[in-house]
PDB file of C-alpha atoms in Angstrom:
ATOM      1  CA  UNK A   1      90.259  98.197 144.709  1.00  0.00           C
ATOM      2  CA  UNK A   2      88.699  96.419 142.207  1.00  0.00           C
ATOM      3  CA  UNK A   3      89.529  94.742 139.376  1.00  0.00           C
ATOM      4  CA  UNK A   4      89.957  96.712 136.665  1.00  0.00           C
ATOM      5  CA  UNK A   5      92.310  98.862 138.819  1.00  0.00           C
ATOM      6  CA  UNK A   6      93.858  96.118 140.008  1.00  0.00           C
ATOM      7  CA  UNK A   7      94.621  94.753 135.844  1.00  0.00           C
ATOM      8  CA  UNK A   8      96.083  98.341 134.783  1.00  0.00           C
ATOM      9  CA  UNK A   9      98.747  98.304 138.331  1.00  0.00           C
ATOM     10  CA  UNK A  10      99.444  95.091 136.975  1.00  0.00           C
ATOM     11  CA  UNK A  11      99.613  96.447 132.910  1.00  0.00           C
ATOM     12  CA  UNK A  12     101.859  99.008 134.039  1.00  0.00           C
ATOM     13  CA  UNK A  13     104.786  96.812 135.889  1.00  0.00           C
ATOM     14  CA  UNK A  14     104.241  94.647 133.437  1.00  0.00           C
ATOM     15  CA  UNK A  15     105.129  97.262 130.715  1.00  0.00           C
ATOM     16  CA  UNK A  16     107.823  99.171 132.379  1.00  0.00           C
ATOM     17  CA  UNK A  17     110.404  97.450 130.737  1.00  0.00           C
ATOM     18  CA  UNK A  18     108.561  97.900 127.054  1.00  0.00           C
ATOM     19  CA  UNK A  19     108.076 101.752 127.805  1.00  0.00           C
ATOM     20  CA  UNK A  20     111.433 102.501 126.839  1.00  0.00           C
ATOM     21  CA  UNK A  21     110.677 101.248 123.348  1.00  0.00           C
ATOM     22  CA  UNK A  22     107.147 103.225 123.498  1.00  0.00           C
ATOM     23  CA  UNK A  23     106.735 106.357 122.417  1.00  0.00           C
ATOM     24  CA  UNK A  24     103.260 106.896 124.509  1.00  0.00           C
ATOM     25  CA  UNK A  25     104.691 105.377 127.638  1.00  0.00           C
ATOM     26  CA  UNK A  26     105.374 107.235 131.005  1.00  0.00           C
ATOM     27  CA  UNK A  27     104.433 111.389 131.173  1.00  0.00           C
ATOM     28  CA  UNK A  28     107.111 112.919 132.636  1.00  0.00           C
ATOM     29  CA  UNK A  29     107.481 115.178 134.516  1.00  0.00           C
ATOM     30  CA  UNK A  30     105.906 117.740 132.158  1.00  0.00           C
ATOM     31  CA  UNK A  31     101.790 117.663 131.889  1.00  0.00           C
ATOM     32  CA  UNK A  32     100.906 116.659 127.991  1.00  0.00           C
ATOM     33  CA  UNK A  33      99.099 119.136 126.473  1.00  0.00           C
ATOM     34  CA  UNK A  34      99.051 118.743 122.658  1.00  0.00           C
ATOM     35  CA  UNK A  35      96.984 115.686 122.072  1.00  0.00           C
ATOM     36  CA  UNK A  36      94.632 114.268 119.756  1.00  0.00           C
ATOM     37  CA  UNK A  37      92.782 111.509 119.565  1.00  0.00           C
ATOM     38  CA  UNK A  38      89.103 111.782 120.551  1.00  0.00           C
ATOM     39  CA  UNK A  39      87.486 113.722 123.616  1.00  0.00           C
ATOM     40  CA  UNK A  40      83.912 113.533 125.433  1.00  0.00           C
ATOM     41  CA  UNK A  41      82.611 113.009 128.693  1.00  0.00           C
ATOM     42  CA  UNK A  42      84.663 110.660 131.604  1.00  0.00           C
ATOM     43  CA  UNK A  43      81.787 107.844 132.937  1.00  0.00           C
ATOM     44  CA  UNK A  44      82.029 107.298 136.320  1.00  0.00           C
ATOM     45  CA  UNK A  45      81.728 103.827 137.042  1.00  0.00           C
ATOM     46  CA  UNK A  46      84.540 101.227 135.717  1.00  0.00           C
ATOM     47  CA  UNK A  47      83.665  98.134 134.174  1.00  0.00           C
ATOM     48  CA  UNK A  48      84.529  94.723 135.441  1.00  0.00           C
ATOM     49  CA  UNK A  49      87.053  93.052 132.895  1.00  0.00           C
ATOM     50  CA  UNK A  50      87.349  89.675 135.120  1.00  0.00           C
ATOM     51  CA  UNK A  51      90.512  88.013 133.940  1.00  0.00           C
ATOM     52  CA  UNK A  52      92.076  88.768 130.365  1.00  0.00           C
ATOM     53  CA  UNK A  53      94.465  86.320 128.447  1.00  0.00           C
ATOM     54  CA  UNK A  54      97.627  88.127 128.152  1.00  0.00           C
ATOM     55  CA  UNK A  55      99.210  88.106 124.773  1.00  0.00           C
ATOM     56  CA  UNK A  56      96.618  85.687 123.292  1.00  0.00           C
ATOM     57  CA  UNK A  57      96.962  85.312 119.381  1.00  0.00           C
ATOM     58  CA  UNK A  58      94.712  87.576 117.466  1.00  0.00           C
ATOM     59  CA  UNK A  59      91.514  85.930 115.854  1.00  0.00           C
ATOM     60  CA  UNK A  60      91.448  85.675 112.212  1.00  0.00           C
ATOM     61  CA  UNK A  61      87.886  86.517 111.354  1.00  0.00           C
ATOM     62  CA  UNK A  62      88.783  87.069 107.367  1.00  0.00           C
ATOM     63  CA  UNK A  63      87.084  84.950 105.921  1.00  0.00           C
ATOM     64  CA  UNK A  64      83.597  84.926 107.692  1.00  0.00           C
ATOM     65  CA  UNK A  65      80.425  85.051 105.624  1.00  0.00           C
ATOM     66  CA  UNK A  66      79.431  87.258 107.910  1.00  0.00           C
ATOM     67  CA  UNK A  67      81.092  90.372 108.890  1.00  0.00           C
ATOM     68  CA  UNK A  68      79.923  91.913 112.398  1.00  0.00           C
ATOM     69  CA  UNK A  69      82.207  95.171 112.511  1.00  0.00           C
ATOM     70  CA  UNK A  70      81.854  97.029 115.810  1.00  0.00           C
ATOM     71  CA  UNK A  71      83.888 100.965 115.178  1.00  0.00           C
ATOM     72  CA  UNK A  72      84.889 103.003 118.700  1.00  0.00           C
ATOM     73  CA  UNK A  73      86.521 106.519 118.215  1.00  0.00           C
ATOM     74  CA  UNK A  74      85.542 109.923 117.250  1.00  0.00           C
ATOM     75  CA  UNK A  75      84.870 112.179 114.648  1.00  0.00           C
ATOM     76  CA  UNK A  76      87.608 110.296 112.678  1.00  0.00           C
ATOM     77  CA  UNK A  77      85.441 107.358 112.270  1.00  0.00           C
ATOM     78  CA  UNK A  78      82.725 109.327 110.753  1.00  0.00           C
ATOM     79  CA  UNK A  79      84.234 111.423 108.361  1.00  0.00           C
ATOM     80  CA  UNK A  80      82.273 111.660 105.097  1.00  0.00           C
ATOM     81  CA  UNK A  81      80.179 107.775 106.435  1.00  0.00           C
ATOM     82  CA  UNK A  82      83.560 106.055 106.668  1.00  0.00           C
ATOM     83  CA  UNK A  83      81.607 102.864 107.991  1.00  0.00           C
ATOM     84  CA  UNK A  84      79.183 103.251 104.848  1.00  0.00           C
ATOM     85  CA  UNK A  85      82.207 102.829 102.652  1.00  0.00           C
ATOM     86  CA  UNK A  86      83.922 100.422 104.653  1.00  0.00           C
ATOM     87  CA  UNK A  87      80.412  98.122 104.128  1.00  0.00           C
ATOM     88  CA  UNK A  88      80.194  98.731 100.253  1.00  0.00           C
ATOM     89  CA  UNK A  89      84.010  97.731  99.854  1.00  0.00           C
ATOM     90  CA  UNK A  90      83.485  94.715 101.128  1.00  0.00           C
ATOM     91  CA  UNK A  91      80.202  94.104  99.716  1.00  0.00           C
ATOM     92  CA  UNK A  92      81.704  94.883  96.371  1.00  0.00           C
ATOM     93  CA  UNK A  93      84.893  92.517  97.430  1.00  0.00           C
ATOM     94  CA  UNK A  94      83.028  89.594  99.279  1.00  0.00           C
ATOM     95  CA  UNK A  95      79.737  88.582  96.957  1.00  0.00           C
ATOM     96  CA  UNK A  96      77.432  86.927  98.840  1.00  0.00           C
ATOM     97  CA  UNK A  97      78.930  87.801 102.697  1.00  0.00           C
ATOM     98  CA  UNK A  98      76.901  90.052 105.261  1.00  0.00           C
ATOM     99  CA  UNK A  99      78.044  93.093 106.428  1.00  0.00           C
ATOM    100  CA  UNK A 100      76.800  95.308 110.025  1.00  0.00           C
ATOM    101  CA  UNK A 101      78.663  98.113 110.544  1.00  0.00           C
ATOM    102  CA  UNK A 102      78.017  99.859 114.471  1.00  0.00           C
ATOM    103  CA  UNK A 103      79.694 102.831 115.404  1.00  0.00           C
ATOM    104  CA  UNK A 104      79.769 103.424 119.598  1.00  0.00           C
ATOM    105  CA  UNK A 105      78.451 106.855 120.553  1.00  0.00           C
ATOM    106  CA  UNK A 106      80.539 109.147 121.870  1.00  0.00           C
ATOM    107  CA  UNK A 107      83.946 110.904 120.937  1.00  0.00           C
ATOM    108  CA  UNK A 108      86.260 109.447 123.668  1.00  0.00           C
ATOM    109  CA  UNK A 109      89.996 108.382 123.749  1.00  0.00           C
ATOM    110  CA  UNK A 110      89.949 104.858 124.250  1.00  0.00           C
ATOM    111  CA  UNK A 111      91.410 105.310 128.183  1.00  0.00           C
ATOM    112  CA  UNK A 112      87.903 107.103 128.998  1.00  0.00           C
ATOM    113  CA  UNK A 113      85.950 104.144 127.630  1.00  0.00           C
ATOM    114  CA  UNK A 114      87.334 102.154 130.024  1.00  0.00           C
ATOM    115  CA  UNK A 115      85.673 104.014 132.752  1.00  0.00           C
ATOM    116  CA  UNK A 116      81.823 103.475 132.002  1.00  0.00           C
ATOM    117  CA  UNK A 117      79.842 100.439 131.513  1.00  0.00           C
ATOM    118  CA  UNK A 118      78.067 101.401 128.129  1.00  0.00           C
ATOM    119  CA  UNK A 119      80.899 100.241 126.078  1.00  0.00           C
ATOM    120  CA  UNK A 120      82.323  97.292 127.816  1.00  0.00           C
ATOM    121  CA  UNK A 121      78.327  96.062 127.785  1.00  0.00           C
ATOM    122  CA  UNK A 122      78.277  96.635 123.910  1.00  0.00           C
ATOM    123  CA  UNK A 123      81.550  94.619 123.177  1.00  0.00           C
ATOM    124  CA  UNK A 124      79.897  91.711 124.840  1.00  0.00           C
ATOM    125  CA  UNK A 125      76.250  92.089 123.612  1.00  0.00           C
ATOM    126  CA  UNK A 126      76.906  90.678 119.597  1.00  0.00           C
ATOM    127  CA  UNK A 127      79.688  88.197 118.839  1.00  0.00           C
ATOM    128  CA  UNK A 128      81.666  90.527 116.427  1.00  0.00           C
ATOM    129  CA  UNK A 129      83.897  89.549 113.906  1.00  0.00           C
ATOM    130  CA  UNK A 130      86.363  93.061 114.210  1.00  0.00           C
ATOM    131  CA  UNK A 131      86.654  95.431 116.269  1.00  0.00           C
ATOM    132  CA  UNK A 132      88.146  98.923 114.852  1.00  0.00           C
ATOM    133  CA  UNK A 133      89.870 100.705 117.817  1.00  0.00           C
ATOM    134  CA  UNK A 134      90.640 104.599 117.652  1.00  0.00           C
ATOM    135  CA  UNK A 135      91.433 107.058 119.975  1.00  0.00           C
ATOM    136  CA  UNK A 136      94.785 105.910 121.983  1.00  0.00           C
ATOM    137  CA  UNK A 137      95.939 109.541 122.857  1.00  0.00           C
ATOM    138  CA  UNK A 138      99.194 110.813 121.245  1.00  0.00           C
ATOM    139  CA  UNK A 139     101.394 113.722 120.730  1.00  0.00           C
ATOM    140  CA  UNK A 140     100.386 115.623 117.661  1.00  0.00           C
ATOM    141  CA  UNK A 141     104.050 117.517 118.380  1.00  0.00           C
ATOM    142  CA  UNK A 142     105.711 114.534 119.339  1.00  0.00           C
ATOM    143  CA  UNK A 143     106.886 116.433 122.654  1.00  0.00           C
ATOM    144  CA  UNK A 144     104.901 114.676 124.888  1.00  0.00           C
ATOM    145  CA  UNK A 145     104.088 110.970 125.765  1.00  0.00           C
ATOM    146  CA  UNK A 146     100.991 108.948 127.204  1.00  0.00           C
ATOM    147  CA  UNK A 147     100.141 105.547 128.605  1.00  0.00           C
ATOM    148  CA  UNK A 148      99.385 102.594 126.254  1.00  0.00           C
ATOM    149  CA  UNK A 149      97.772 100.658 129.378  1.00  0.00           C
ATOM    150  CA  UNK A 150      94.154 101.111 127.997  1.00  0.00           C
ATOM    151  CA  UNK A 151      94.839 100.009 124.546  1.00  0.00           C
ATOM    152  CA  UNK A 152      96.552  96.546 126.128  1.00  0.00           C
ATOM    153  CA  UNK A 153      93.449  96.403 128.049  1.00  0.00           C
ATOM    154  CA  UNK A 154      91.038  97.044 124.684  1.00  0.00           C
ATOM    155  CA  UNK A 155      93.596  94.368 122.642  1.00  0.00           C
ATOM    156  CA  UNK A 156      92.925  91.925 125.372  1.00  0.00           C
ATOM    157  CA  UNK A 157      89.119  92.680 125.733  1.00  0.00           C
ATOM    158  CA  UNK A 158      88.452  92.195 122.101  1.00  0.00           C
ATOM    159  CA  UNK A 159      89.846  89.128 121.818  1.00  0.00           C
ATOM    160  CA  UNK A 160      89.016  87.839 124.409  1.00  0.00           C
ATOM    161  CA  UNK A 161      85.499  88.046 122.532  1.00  0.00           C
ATOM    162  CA  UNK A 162      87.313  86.254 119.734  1.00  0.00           C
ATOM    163  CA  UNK A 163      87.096  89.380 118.177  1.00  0.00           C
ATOM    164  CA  UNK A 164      89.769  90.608 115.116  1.00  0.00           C
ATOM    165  CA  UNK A 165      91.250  94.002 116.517  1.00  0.00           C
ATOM    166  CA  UNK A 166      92.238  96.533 114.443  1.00  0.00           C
ATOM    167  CA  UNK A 167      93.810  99.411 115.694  1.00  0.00           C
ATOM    168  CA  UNK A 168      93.415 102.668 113.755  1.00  0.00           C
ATOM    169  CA  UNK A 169      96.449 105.117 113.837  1.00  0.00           C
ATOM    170  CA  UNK A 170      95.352 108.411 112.250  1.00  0.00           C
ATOM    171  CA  UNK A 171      96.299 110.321 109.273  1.00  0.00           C
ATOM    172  CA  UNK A 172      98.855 113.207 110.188  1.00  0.00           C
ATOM    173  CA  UNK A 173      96.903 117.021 109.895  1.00  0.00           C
ATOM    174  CA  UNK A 174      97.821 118.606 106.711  1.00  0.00           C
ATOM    175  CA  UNK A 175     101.917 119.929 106.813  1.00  0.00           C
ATOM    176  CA  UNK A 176     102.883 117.823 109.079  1.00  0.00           C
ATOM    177  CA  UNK A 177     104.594 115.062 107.220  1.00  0.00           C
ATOM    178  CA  UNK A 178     105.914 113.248 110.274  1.00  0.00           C
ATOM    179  CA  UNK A 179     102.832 112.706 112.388  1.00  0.00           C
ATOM    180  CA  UNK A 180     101.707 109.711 110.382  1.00  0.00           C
ATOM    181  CA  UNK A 181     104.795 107.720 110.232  1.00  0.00           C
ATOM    182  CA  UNK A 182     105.099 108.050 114.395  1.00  0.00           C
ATOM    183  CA  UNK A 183     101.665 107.560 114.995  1.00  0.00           C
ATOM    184  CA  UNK A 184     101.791 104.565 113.170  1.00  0.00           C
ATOM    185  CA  UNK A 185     105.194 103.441 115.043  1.00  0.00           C
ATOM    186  CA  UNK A 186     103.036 104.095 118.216  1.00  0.00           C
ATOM    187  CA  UNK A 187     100.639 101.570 117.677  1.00  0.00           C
ATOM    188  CA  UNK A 188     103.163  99.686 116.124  1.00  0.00           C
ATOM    189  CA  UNK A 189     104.527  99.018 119.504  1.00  0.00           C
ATOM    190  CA  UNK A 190     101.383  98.525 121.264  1.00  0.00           C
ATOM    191  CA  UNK A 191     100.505  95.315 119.110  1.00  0.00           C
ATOM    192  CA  UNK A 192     104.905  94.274 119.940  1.00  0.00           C
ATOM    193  CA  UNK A 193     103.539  94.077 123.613  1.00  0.00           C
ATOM    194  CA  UNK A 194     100.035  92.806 122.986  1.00  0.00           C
ATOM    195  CA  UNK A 195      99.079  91.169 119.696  1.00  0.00           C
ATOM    196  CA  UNK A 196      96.602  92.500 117.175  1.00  0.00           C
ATOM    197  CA  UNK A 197      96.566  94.057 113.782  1.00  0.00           C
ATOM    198  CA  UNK A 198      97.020  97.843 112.550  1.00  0.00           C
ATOM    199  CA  UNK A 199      95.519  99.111 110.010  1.00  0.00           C
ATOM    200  CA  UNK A 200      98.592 101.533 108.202  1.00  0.00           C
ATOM    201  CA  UNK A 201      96.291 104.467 107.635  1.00  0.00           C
ATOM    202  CA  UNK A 202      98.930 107.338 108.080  1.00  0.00           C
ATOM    203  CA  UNK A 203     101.471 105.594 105.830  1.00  0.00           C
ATOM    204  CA  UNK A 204      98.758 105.490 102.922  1.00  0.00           C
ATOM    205  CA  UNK A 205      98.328 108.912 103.229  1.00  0.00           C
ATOM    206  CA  UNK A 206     102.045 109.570 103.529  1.00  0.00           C
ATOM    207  CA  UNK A 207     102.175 107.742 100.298  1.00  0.00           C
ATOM    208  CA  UNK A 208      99.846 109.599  98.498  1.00  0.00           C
ATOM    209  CA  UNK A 209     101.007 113.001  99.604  1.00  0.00           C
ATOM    210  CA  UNK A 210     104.355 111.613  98.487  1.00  0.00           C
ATOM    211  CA  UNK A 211     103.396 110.862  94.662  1.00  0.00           C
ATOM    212  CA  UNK A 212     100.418 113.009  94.159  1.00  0.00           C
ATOM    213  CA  UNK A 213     100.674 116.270  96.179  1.00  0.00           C
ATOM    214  CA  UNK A 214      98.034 118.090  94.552  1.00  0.00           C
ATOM    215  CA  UNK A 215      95.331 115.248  95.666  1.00  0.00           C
ATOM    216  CA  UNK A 216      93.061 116.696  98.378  1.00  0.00           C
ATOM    217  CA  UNK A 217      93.171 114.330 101.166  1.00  0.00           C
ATOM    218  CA  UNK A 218      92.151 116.609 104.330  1.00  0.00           C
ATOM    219  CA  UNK A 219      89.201 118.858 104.919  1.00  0.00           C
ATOM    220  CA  UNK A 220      89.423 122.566 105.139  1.00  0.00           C
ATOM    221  CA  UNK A 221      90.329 122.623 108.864  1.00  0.00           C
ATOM    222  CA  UNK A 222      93.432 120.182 108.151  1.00  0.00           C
ATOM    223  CA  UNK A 223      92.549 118.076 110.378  1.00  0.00           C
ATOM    224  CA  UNK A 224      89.379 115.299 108.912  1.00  0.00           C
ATOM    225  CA  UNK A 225      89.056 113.804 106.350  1.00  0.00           C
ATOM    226  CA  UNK A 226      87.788 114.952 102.471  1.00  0.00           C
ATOM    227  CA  UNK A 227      86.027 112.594 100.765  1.00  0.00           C
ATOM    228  CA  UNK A 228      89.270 111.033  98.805  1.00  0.00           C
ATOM    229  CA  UNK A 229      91.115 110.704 102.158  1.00  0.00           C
ATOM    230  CA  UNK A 230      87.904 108.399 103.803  1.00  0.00           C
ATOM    231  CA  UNK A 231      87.850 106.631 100.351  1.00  0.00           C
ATOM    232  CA  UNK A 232      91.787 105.753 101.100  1.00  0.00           C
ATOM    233  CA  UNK A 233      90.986 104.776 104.659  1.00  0.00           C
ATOM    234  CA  UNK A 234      88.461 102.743 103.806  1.00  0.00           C
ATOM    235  CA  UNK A 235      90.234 100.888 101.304  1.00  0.00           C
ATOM    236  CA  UNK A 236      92.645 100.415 104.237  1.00  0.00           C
ATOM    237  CA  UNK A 237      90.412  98.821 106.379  1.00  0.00           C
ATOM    238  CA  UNK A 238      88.515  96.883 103.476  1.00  0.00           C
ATOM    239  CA  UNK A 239      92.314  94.934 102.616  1.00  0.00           C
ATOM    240  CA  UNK A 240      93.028  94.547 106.405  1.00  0.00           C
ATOM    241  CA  UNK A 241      89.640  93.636 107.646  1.00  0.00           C
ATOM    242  CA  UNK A 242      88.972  91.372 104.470  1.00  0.00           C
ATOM    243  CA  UNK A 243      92.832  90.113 103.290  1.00  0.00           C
ATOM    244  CA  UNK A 244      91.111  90.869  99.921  1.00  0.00           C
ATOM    245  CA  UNK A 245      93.413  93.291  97.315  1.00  0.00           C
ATOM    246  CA  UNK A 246      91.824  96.775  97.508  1.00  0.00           C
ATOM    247  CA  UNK A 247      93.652  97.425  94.491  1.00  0.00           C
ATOM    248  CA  UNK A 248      91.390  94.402  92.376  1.00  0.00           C
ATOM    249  CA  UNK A 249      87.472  96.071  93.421  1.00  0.00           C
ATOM    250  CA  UNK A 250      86.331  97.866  90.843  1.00  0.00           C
ATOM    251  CA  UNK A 251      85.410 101.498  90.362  1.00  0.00           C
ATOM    252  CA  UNK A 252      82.514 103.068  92.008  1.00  0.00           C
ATOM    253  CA  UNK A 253      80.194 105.220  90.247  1.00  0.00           C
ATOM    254  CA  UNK A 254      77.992 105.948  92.980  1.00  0.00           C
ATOM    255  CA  UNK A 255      81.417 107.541  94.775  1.00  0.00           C
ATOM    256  CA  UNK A 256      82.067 110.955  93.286  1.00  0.00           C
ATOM    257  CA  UNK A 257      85.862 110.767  92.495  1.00  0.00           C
ATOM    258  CA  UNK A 258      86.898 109.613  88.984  1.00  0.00           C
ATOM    259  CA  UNK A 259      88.047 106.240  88.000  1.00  0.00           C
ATOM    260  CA  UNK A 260      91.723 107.573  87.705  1.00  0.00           C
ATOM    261  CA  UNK A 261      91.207 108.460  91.160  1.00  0.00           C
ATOM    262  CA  UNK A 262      89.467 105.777  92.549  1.00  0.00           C
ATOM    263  CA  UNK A 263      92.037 103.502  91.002  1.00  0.00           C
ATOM    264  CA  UNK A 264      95.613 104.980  92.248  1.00  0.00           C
ATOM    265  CA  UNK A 265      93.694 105.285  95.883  1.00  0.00           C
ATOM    266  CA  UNK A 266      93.235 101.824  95.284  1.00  0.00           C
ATOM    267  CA  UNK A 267      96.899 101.006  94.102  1.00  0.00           C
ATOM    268  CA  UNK A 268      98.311 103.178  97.363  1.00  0.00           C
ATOM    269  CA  UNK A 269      95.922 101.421  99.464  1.00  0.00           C
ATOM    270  CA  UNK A 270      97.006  97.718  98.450  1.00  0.00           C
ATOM    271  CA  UNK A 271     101.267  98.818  98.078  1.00  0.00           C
ATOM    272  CA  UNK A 272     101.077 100.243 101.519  1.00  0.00           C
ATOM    273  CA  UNK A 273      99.716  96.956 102.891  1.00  0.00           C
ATOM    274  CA  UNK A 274     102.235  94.804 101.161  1.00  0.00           C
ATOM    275  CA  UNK A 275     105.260  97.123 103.046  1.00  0.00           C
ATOM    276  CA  UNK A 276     103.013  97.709 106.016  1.00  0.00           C
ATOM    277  CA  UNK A 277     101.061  94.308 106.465  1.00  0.00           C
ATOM    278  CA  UNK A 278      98.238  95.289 109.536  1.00  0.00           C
ATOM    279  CA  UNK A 279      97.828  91.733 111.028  1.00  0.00           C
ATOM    280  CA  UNK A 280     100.083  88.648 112.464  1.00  0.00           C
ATOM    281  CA  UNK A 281      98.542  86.565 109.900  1.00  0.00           C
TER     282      UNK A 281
END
């Protein structure tokens, strides 16, 4: 057996007590079906993780002059060049500070990374300042439940690179107005059993939906991301990767939503943070 197997048989006695708090914990006898997340191809080989520091305090990387952003997840991440905006936020925000956005390939859940090299061997090739994580797998019903091992693992692994993670719950589909709250909660509860930071997409959008219903967050399939929705995210991401006030950058030209627009995204994206802070610090 080796190690890596040997970590998640570990993980998951460790957790057994914290799965009745977690809503992705344990399957059941009943064989989840409905879930989102990601998707792609299973690699066959597993990586070697050696020994990870359980529980170790998350790296605050907020203030670098240089911002090394490493994004895994799926077609989530590249809705409408959600790592584009996420770079001119904080290039807008930080004068003067660096920014490399790299987005993995691939469309996996964050359990099937774990079972190829590739990615393991690009979290270790750059010393990154954050690490976005999407694509823990989740109910989109709320009727079924998965592990949270691999995202323990991926908390662990990051940091261990002293690394920022940020885990990235996603927006609920269009109608459902619960899927964002407990997808949130989910990851929530990851970071209560191994430290890192959240970034509280799904409650912005919640938020929004809430005081402007008419705003057109999601695509025409209900699922991604229009361009206002991304714009939101990335404001997200720009407060919790930065600790800047999304609500104090300026409007965008260049971005084709208005400036009243632009500015109550903003004003969501910076209120939601203050009730929903993403990181321990």
């Amino acid at each position: 057996m080796n190690r890596i197997s040997i970590l998640k048989l570990f993980l998951l006695a460790m957790t057994t007590t914290s799965c009745l708090y977690l809503t992705a914990c344990g399957g059941g006898a009943t064989t989840p079906t409905d879930i989102t997340g990601g998707g792609g191809q299973v690699a066959p080989n597993n990586p070697d993780f050696g020994q990870l520091p359980l529980a170790a305090e998350v790296p605050d990387n907020r203030y670098v002059d240089h911002y090394k952003i490493l994004m895994f997840g799926n077609s989530h991440v590249r809705s409408h060049n959600m790592p584009g905006l996420i770079r001119q936020l904080i290039l807008a925000g930080r004068p003067g500070a660096l920014v490399d956005m790299t987005v993995a390939d691939g469309y996996a859940y964050l359990d099937e990374r774990l079972s190829g090299t590739a990615d393991l061997k690009l979290l270790q090739s750059l010393s990154w300042s954050h690490v976005i994580l999407q694509g823990q797998k989740y109910s989109t019903s709320g009727l079924y439940s998965y592990p949270v091992n691999d995202s323990l693992i991926w908390l662990r692994a990051v940091k261990a690179q002293n690394a920022t993670p940020v885990l990235f719950p996603e927006h609920g589909q269009d109608g459902n107005s619960t899927e964002g709250s407990r997808v949130h909660q989910l990851h929530q509860s990851i970071v209560a059993t191994e430290p890192g930071c959240v970034a509280p997409v799904g409650m912005a959008w919640d938020k929004v939906l809430q005081q402007d219903p008419q705003m057109i967050l999601h695509e025409a399939d209900g699922n991604h991301a229009a361009l206002a929705g991304t714009f939101l995210t990335a404001l997200v991401f720009y407060q919790s990767i930065t600790g800047n006030n999304a609500e104090l950058l300026a409007y965008f030209p260049q971005i084709p939503l208005s400036s009243e627009q632009q500015q109550f995204l903003r004003q969501i994206a910076a209120a939601t943070l203050q009730q929903h802070p993403a990181c321990p610090f």
